[in-house]
mmCIF file with all atom_site columns, C-alpha atoms in Angstrom:
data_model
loop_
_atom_site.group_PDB
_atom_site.id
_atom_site.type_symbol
_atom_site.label_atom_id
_atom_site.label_alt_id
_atom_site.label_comp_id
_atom_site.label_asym_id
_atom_site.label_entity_id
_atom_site.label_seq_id
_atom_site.pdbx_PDB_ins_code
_atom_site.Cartn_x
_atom_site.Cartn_y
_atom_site.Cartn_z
_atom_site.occupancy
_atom_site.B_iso_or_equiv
_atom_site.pdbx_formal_charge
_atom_site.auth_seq_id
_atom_site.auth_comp_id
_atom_site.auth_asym_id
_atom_site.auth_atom_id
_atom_site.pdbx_PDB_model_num
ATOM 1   C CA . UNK A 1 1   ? 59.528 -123.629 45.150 1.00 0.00 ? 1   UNK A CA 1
ATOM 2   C CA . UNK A 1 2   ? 59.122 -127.461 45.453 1.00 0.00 ? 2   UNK A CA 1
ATOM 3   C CA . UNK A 1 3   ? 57.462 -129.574 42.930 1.00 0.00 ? 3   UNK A CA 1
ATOM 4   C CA . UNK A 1 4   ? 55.743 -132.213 44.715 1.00 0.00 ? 4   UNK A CA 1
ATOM 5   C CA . UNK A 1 5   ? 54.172 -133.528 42.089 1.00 0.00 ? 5   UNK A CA 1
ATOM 6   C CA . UNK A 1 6   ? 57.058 -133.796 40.252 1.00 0.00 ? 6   UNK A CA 1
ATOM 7   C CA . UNK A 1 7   ? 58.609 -135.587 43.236 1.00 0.00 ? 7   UNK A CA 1
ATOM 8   C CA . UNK A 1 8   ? 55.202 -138.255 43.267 1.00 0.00 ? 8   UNK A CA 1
ATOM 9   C CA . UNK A 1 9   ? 56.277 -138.982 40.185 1.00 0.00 ? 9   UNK A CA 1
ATOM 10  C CA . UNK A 1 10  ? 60.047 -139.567 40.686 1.00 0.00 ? 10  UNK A CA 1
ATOM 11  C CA . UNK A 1 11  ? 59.623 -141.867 43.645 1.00 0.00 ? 11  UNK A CA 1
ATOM 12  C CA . UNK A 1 12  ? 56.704 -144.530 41.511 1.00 0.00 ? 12  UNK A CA 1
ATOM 13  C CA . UNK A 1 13  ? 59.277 -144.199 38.830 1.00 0.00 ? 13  UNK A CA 1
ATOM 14  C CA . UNK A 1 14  ? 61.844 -145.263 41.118 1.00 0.00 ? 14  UNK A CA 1
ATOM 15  C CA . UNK A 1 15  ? 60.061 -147.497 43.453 1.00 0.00 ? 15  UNK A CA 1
ATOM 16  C CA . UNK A 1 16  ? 59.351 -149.252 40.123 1.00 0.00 ? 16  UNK A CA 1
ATOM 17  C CA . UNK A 1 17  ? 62.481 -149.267 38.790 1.00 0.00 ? 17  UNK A CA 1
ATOM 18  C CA . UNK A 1 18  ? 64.044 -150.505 41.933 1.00 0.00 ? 18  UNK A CA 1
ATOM 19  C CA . UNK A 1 19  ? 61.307 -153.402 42.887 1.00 0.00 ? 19  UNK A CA 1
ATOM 20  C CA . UNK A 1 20  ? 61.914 -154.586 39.433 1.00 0.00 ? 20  UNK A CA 1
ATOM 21  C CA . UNK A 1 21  ? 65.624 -155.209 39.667 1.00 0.00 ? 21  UNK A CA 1
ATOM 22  C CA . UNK A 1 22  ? 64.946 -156.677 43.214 1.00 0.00 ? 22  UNK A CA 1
ATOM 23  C CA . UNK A 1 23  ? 62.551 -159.075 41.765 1.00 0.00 ? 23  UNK A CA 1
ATOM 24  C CA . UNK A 1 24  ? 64.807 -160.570 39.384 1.00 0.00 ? 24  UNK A CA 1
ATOM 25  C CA . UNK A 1 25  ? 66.960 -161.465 42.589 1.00 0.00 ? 25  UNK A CA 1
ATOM 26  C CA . UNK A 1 26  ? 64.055 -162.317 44.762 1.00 0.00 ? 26  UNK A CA 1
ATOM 27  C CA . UNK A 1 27  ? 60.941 -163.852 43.941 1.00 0.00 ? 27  UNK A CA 1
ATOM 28  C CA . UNK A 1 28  ? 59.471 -163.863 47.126 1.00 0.00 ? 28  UNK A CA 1
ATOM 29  C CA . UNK A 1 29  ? 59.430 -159.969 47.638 1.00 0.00 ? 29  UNK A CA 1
ATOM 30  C CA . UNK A 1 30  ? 55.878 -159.793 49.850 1.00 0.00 ? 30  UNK A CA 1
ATOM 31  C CA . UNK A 1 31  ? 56.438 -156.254 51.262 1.00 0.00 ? 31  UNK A CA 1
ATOM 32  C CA . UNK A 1 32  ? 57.945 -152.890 50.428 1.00 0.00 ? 32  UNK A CA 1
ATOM 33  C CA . UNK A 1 33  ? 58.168 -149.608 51.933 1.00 0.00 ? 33  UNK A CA 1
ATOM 34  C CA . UNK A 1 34  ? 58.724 -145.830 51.172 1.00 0.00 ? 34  UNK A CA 1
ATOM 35  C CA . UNK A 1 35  ? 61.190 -144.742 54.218 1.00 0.00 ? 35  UNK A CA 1
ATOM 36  C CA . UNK A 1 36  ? 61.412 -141.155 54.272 1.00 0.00 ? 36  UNK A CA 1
ATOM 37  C CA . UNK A 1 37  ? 64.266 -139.343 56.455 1.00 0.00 ? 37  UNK A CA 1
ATOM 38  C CA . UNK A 1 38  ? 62.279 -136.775 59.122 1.00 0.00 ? 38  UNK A CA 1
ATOM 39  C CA . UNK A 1 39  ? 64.603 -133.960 58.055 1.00 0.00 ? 39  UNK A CA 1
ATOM 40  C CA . UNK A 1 40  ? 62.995 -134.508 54.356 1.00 0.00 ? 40  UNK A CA 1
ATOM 41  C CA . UNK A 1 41  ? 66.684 -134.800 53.042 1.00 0.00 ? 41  UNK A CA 1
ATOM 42  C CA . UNK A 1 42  ? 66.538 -138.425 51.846 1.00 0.00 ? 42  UNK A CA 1
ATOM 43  C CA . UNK A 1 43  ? 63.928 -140.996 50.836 1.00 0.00 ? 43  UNK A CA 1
ATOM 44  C CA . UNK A 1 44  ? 64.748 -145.116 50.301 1.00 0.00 ? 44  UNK A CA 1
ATOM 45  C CA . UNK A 1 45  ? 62.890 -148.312 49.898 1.00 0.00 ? 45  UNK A CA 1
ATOM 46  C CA . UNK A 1 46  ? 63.353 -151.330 52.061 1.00 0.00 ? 46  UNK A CA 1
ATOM 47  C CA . UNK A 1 47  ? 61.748 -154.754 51.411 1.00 0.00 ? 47  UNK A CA 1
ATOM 48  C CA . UNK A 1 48  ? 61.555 -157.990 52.469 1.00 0.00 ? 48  UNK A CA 1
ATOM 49  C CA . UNK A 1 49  ? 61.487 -161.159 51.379 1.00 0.00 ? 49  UNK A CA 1
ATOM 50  C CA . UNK A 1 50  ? 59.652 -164.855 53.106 1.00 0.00 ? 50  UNK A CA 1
ATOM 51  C CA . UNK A 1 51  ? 62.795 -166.601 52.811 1.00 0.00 ? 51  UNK A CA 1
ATOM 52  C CA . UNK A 1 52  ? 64.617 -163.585 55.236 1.00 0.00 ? 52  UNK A CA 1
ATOM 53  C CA . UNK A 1 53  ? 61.497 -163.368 57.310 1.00 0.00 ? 53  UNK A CA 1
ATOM 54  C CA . UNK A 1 54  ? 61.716 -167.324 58.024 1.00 0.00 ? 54  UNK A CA 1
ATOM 55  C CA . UNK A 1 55  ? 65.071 -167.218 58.521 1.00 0.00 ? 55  UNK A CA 1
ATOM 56  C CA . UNK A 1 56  ? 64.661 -164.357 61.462 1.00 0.00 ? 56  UNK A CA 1
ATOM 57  C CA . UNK A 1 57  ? 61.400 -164.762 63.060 1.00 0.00 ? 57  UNK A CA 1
ATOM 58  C CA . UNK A 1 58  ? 61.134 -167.077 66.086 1.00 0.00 ? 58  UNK A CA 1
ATOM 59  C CA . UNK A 1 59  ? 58.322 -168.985 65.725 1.00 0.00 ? 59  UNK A CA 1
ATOM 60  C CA . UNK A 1 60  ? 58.191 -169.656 69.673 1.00 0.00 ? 60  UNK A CA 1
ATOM 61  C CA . UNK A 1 61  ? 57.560 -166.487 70.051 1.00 0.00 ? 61  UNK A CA 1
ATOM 62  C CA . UNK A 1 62  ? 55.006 -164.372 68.156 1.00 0.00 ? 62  UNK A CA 1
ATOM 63  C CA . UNK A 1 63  ? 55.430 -160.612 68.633 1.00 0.00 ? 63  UNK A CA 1
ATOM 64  C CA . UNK A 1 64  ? 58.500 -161.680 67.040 1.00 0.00 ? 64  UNK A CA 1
ATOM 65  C CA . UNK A 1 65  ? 57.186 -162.824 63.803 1.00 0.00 ? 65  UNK A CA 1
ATOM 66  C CA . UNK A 1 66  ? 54.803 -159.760 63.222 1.00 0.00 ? 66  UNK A CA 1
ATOM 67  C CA . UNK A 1 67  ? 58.482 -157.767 64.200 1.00 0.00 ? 67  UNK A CA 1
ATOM 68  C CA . UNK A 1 68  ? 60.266 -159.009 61.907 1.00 0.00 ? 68  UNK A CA 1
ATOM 69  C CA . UNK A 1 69  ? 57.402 -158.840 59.541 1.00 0.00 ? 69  UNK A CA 1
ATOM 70  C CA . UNK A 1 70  ? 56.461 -155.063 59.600 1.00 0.00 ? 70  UNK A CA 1
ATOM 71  C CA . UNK A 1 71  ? 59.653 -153.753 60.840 1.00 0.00 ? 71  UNK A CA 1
ATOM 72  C CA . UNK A 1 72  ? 61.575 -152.056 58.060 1.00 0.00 ? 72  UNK A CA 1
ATOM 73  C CA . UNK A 1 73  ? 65.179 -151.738 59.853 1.00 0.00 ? 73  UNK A CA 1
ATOM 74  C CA . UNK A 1 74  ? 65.289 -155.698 60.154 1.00 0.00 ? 74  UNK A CA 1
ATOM 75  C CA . UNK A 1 75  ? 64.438 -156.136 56.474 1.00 0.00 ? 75  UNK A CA 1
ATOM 76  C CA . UNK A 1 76  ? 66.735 -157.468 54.302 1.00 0.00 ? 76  UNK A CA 1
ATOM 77  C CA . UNK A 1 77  ? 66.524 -154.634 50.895 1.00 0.00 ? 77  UNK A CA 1
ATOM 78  C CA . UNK A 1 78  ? 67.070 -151.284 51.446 1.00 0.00 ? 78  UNK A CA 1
ATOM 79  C CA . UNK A 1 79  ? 68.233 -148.823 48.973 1.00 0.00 ? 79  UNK A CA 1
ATOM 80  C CA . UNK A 1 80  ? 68.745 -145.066 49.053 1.00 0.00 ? 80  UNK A CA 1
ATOM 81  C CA . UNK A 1 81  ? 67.276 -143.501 46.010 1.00 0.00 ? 81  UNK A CA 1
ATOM 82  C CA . UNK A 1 82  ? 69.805 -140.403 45.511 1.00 0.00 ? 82  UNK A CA 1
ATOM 83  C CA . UNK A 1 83  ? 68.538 -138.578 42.395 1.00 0.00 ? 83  UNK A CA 1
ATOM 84  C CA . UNK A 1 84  ? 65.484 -137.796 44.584 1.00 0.00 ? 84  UNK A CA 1
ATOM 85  C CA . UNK A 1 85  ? 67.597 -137.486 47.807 1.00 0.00 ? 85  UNK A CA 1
ATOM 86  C CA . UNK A 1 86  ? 70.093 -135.172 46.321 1.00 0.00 ? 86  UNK A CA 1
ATOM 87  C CA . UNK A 1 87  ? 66.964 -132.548 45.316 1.00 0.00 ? 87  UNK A CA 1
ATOM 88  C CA . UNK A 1 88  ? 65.722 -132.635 48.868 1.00 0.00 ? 88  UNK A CA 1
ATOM 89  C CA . UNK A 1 89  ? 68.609 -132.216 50.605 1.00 0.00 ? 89  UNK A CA 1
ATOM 90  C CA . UNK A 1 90  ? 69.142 -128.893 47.952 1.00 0.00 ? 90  UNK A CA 1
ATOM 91  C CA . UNK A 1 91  ? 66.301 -127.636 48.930 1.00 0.00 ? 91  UNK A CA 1
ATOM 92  C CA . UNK A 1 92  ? 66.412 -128.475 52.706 1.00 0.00 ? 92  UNK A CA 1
ATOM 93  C CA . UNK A 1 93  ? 69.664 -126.313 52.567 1.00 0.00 ? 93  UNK A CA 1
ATOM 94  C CA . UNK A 1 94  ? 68.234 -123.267 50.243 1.00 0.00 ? 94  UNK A CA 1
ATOM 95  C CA . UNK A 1 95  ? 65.451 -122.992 52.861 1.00 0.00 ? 95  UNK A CA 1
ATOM 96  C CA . UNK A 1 96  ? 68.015 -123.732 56.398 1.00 0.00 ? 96  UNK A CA 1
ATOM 97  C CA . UNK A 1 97  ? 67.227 -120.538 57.737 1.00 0.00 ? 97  UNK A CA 1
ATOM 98  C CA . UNK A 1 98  ? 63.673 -120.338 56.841 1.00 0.00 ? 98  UNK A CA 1
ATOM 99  C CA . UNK A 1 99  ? 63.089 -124.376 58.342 1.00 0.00 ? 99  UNK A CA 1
ATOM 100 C CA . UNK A 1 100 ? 65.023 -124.210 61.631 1.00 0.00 ? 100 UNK A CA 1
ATOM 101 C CA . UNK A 1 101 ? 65.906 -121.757 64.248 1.00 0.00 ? 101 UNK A CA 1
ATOM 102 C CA . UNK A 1 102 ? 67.703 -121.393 67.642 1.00 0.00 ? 102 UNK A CA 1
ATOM 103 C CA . UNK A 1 103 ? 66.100 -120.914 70.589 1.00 0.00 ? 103 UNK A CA 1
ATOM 104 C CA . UNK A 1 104 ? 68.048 -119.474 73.652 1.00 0.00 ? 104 UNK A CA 1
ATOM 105 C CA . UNK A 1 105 ? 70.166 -122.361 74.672 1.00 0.00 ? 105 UNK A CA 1
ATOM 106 C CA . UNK A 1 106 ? 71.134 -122.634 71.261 1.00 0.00 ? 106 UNK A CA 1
ATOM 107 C CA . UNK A 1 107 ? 68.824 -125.884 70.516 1.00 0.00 ? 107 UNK A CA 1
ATOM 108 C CA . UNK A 1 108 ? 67.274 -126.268 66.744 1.00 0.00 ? 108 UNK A CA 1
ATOM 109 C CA . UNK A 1 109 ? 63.972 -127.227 66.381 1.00 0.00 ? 109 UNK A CA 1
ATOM 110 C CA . UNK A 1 110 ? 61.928 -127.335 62.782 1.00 0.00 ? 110 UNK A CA 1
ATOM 111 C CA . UNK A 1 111 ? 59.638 -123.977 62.620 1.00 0.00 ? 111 UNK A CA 1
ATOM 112 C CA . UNK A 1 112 ? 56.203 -123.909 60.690 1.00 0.00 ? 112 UNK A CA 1
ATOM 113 C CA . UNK A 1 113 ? 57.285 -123.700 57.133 1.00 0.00 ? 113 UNK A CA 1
ATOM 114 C CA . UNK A 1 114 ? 59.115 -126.561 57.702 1.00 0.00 ? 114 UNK A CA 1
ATOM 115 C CA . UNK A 1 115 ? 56.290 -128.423 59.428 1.00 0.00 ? 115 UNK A CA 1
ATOM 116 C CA . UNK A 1 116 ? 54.451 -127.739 56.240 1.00 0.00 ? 116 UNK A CA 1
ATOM 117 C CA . UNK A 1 117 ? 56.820 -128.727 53.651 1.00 0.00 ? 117 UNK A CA 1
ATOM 118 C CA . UNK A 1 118 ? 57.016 -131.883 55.740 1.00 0.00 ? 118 UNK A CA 1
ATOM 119 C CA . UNK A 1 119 ? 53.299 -132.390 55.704 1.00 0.00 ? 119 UNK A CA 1
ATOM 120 C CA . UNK A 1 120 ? 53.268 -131.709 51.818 1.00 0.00 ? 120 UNK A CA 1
ATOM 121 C CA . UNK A 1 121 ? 56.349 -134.363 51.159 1.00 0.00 ? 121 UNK A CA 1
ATOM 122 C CA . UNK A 1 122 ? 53.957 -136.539 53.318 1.00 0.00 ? 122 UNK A CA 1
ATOM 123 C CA . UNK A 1 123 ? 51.089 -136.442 51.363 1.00 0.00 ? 123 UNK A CA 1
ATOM 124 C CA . UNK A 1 124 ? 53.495 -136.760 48.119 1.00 0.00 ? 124 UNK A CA 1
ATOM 125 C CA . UNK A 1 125 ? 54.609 -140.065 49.515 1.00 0.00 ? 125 UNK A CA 1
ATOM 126 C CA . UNK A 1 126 ? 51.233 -141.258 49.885 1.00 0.00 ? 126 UNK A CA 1
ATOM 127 C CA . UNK A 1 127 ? 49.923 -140.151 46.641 1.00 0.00 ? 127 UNK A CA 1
ATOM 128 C CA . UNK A 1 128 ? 53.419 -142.055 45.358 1.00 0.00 ? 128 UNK A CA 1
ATOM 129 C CA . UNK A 1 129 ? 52.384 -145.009 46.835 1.00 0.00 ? 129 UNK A CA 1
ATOM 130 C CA . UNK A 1 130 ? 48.938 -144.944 45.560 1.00 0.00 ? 130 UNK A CA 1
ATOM 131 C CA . UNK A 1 131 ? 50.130 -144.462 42.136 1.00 0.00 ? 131 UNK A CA 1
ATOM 132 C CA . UNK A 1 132 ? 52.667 -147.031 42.947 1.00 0.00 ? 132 UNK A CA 1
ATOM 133 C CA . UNK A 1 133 ? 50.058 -149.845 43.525 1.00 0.00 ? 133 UNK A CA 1
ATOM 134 C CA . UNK A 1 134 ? 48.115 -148.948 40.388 1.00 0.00 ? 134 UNK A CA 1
ATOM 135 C CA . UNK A 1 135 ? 51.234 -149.113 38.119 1.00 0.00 ? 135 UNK A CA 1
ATOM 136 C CA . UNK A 1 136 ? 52.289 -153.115 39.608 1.00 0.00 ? 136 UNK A CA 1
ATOM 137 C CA . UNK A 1 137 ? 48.873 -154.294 40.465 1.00 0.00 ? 137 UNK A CA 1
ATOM 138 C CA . UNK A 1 138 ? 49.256 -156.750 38.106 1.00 0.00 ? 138 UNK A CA 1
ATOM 139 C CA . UNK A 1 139 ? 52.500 -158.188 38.229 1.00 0.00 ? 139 UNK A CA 1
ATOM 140 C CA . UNK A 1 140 ? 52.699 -157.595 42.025 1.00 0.00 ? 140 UNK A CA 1
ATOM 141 C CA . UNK A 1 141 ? 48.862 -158.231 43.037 1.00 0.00 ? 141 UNK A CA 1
ATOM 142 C CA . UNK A 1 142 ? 49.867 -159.349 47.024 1.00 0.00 ? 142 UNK A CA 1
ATOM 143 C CA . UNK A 1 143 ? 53.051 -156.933 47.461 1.00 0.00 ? 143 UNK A CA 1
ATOM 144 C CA . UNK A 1 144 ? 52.284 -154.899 50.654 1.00 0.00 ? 144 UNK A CA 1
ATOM 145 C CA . UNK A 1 145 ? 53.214 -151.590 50.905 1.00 0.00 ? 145 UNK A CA 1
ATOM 146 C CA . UNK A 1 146 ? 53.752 -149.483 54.074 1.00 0.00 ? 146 UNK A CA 1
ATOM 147 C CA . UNK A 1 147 ? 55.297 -145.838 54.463 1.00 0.00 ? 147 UNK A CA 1
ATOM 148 C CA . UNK A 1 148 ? 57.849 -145.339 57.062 1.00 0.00 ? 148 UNK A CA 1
ATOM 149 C CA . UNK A 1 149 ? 59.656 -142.135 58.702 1.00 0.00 ? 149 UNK A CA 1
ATOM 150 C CA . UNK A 1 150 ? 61.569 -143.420 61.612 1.00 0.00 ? 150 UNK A CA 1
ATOM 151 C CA . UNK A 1 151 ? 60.775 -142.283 65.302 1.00 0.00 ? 151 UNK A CA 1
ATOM 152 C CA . UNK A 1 152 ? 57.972 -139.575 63.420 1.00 0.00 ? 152 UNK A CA 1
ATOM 153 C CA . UNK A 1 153 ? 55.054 -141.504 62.817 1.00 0.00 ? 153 UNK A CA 1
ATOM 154 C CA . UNK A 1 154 ? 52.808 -141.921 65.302 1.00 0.00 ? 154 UNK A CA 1
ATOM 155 C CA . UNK A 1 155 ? 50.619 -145.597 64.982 1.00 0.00 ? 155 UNK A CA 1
ATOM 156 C CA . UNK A 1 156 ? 47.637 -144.173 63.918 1.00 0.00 ? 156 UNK A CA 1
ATOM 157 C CA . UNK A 1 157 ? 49.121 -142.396 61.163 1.00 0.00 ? 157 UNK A CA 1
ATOM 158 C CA . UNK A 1 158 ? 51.304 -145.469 59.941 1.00 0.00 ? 158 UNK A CA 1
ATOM 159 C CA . UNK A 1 159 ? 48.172 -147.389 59.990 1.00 0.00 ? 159 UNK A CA 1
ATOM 160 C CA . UNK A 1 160 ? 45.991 -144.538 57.593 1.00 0.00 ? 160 UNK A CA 1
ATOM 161 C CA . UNK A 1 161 ? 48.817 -144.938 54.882 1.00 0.00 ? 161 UNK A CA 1
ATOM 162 C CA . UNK A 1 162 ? 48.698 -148.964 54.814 1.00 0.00 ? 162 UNK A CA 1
ATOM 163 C CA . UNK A 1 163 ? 45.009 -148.986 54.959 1.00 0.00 ? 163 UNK A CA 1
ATOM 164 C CA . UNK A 1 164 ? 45.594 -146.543 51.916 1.00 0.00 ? 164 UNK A CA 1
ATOM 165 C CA . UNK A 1 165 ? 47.686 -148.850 49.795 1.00 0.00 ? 165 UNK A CA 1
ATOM 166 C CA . UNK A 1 166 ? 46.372 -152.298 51.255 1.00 0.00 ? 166 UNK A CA 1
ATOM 167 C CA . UNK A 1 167 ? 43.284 -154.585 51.442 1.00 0.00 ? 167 UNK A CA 1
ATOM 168 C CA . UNK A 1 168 ? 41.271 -154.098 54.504 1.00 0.00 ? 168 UNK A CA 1
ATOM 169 C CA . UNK A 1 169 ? 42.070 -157.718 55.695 1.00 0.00 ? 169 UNK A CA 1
ATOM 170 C CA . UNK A 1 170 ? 45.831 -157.386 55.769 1.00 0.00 ? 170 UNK A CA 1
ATOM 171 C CA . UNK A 1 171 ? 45.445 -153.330 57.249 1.00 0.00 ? 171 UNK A CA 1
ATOM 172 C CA . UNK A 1 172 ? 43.435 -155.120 60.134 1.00 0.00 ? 172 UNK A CA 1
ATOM 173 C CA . UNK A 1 173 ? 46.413 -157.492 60.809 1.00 0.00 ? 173 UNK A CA 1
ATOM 174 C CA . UNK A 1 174 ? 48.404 -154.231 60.593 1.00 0.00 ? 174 UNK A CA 1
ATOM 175 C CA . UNK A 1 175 ? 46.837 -152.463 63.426 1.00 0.00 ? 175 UNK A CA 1
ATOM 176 C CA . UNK A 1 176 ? 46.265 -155.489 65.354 1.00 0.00 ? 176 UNK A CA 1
ATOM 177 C CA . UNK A 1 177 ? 50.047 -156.023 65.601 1.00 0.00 ? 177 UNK A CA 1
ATOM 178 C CA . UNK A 1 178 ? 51.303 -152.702 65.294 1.00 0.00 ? 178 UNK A CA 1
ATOM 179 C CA . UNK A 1 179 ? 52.869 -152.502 69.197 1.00 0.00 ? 179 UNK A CA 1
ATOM 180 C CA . UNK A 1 180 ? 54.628 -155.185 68.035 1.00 0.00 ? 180 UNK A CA 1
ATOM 181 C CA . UNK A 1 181 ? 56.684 -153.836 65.894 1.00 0.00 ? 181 UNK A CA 1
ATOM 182 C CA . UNK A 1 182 ? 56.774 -149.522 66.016 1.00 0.00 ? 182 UNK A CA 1
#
């Protein structure tokens, strides 16, 4: 069985542990985000900084800026975290034949019990993140935080977990300029 909330607590341990050594490099750090794979195998953190946002948004143009500004793949931190990653992916592959089947033509797709292991890793994430905020509230009171599973997330549901995590002024700006950049 998984232990989610052991893994809630691995990834604010982490997230901590790697926003701290990033910060000693960076002190302009204004955003972070929990990037989690869609086959649940892996889980990273990307961030970005104002200096690397200046440097690649075009001003003339401004669905650029909010681009470059909420999208995680043009950030300039990213780390894998592979303690966590490595106990996924075991138990991705201990449960292969219970999370995937064929159908005729031979194609995979994820069955039910995968869907909800998903949805439970999910919610893990989010309750990471929330514990995440509490724990550097104070030495990170404006960091933004956003959760991220590439090509999964539909807007609506990006937009509930930075709402979760963020003030209601900067979730607003969120939402307003999410086309922008999903």
């Amino acid at each position: 069985m998984f232990d989610y909330v052991k893994l809630k607590e691995d990834l604010v341990t982490a997230m901590e542990k790697i926003l701290r050594k990033w910060s000693e490099e960076n002190d302009d750090i204004y955003i972070l985000s929990l990037d989690l794979s869609r086959d649940m195998e892996s889980v990273g953190v990307w961030a970005n900084t104002v200096e690397y946002l200046e440097e690649q948004a075009d001003d003339d143009t401004p669905q650029d800026f909010w681009y470059y500004k909420y999208c995680e793949e043009e950030w300039d931190l990213c780390e894998v975290i592979p303690e966590i990653s490595s106990y996924m992916r075991a138990y991705v592959d201990e449960n292969r034949g219970k999370f995937t089947e064929e159908d005729s033509e031979g194609i995979s797709a994820y069955t039910e019990s995968f869907d909800a292991h998903c949805d439970q890793i999910i919610e893990s994430c989010k309750k990471a993140l929330e514990g995440f905020r509490e724990l550097i509230k104070e030495d990170f009171p404006k960091l933004l935080l956003a959760f991220n599973i590439r090509e999964y997330l539909d807007d609506e549901e990006r937009i509930e977990a930075f709402s979760l995590v963020n003030s209601a002024e900067v979730a607003k700006e969120y939402a307003e300029h999410i086309e922008d950049f999903n």
